[in-house]
Short mmCIF file of C-alpha atoms in Angstrom, two decimals:
data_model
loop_
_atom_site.label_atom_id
_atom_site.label_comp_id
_atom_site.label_asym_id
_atom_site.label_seq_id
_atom_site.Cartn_x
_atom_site.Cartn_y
_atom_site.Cartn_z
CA UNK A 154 24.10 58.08 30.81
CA UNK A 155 26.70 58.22 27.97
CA UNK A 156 29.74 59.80 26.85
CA UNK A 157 30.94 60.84 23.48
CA UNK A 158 32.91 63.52 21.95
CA UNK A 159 30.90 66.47 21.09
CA UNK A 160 29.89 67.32 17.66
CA UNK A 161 27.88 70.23 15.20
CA UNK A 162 24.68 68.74 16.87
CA UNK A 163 26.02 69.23 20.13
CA UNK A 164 26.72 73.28 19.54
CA UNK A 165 23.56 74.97 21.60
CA UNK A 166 23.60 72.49 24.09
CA UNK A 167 27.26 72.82 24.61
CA UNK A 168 27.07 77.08 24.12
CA UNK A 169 24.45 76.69 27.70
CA UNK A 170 26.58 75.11 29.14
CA UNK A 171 29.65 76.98 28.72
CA UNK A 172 27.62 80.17 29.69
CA UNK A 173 26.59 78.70 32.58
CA UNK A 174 29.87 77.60 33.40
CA UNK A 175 31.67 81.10 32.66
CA UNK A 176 29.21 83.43 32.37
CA UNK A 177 30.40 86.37 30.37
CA UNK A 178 29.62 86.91 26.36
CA UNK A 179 27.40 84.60 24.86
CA UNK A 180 28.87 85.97 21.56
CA UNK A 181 32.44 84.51 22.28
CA UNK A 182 31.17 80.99 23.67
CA UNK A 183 29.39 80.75 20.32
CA UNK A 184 32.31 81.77 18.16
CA UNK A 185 35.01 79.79 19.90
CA UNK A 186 32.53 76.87 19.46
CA UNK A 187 32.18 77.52 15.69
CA UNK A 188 36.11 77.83 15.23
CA UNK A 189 36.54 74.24 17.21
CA UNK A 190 33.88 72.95 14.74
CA UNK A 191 35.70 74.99 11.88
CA UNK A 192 39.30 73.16 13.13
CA UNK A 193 40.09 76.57 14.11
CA UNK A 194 41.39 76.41 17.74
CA UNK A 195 44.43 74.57 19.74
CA UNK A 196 42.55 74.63 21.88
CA UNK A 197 40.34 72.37 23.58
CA UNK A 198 41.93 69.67 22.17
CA UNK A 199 39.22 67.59 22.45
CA UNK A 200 35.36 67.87 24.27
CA UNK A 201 33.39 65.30 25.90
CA UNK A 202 29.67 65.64 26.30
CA UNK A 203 27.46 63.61 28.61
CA UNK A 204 23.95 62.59 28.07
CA UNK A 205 21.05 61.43 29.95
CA UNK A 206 18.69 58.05 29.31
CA UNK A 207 16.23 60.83 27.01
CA UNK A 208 19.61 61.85 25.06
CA UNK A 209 19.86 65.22 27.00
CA UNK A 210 22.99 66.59 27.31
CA UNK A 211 23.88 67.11 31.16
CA UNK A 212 27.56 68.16 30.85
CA UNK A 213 30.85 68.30 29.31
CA UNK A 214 34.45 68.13 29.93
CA UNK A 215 37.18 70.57 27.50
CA UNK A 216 40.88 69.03 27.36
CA UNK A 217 43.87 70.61 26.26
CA UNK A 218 47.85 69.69 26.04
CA UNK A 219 50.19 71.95 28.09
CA UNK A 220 53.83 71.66 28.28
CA UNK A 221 53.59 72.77 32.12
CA UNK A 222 50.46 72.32 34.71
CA UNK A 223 51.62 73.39 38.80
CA UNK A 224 52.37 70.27 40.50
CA UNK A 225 53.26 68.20 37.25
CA UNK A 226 56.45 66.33 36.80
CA UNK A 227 56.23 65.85 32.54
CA UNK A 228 56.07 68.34 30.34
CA UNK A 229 53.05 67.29 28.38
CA UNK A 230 50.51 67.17 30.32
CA UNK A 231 46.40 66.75 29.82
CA UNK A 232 44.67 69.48 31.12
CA UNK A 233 41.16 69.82 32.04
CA UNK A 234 40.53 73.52 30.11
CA UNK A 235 36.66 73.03 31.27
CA UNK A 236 34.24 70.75 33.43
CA UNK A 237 30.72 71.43 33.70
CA UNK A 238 27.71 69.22 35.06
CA UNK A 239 23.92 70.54 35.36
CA UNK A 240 23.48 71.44 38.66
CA UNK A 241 20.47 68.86 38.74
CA UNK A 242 22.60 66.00 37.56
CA UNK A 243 25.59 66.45 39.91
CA UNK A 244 26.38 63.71 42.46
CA UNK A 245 25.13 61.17 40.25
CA UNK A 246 27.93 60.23 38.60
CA UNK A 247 28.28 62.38 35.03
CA UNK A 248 31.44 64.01 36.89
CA UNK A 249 33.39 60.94 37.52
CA UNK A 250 31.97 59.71 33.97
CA UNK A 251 33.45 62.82 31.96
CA UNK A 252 36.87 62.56 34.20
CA UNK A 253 37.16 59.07 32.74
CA UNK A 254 36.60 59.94 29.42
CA UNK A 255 39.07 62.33 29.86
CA UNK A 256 41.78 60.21 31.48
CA UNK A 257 40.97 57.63 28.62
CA UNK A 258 41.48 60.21 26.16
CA UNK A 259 44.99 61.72 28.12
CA UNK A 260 46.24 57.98 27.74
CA UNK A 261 45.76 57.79 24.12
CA UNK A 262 47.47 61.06 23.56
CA UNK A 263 50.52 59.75 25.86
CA UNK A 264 50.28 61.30 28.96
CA UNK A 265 50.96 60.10 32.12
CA UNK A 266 49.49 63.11 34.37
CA UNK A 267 46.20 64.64 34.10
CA UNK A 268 45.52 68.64 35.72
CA UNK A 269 43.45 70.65 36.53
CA UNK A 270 42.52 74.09 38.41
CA UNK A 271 39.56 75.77 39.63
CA UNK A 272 39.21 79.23 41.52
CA UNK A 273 40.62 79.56 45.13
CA UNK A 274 36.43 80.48 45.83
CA UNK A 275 35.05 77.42 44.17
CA UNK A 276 34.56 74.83 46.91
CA UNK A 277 32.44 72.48 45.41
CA UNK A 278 34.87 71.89 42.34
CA UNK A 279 37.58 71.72 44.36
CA UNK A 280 35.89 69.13 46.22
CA UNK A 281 35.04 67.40 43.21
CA UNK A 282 38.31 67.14 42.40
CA UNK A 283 39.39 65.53 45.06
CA UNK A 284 36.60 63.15 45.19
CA UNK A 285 37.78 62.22 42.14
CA UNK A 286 41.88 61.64 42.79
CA UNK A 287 42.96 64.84 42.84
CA UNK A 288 45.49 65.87 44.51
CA UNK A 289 45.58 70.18 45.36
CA UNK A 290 49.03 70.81 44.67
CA UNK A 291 48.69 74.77 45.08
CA UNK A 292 46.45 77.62 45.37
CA UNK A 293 48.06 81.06 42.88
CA UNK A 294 46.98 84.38 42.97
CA UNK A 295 47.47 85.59 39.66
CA UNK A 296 48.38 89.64 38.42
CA UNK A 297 49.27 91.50 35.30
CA UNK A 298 49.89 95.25 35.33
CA UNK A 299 49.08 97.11 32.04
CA UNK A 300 51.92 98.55 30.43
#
């Protein structure tokens, strides 16, 4: 297995994943993809991709910058924006793997805190997470009300 940031090549493997990850339009994944690729988008900052012995790609990790994450004491802090593994691949390592890219990464940018978040539902990530250091620091129900 290897790590590297993603790049043009990367752009179908990376558009599965991120529809299996949040499934929704396959029309957005692909365009947000082509503006990161473009250098239009804040945001992710920066993607990771994993690959298998054959070169496959097996999952990815999307980091961003935020000035606040729950639980954080700075106020620049790396955030994990995305983290997806193929569901064949996971417990064998590529999570940890891509979480170490991305603390490597969070270091270079000068941050001291890395964050994270996952929905109240999703056991397994939040497992994952704490596998991997993680410390839960809250669980938010979010709202908005049209106006």
């Amino acid at each position: 297995m290897f790590i590297r940031p993603v790049n043009p090549n990367d752009r179908d493997s990376w558009h599965r994943m991120r529809i299996a990850l949040w499934p929704g339009s396959t029309k957005e994944h692909g365009e947000e993809i082509d503006r990161y690729f473009a250098g239009g988008v804040r945001d992710p900052l920066e993607v990771f991709m994993a690959f298998d012995e054959r070169g496959t790609a097996t999952g990815f990790i999307e980091l961003s910058i935020r000035a606040y994450a729950e639980g954080c004491e700075t106020d620049r802090v790396a955030f994990v924006e995305g983290w997806y593994v193929d569901p064949n691949e996971r417990g064998h390592g590529v999570g940890a793997a891509l979480i170490g890219a991305a603390e490597t990464w969070a270091r270079s940018q000068g941050c001291t805190e890395l964050a994270s978040d996952t929905e109240v539902e999703n056991v397994s990530s939040a497992a994952a997470h704490r596998a991997l250091g993680f410390v839960e620091t809250a669980v938010v129900r979010c709202f908005k009300k049209p106006l």
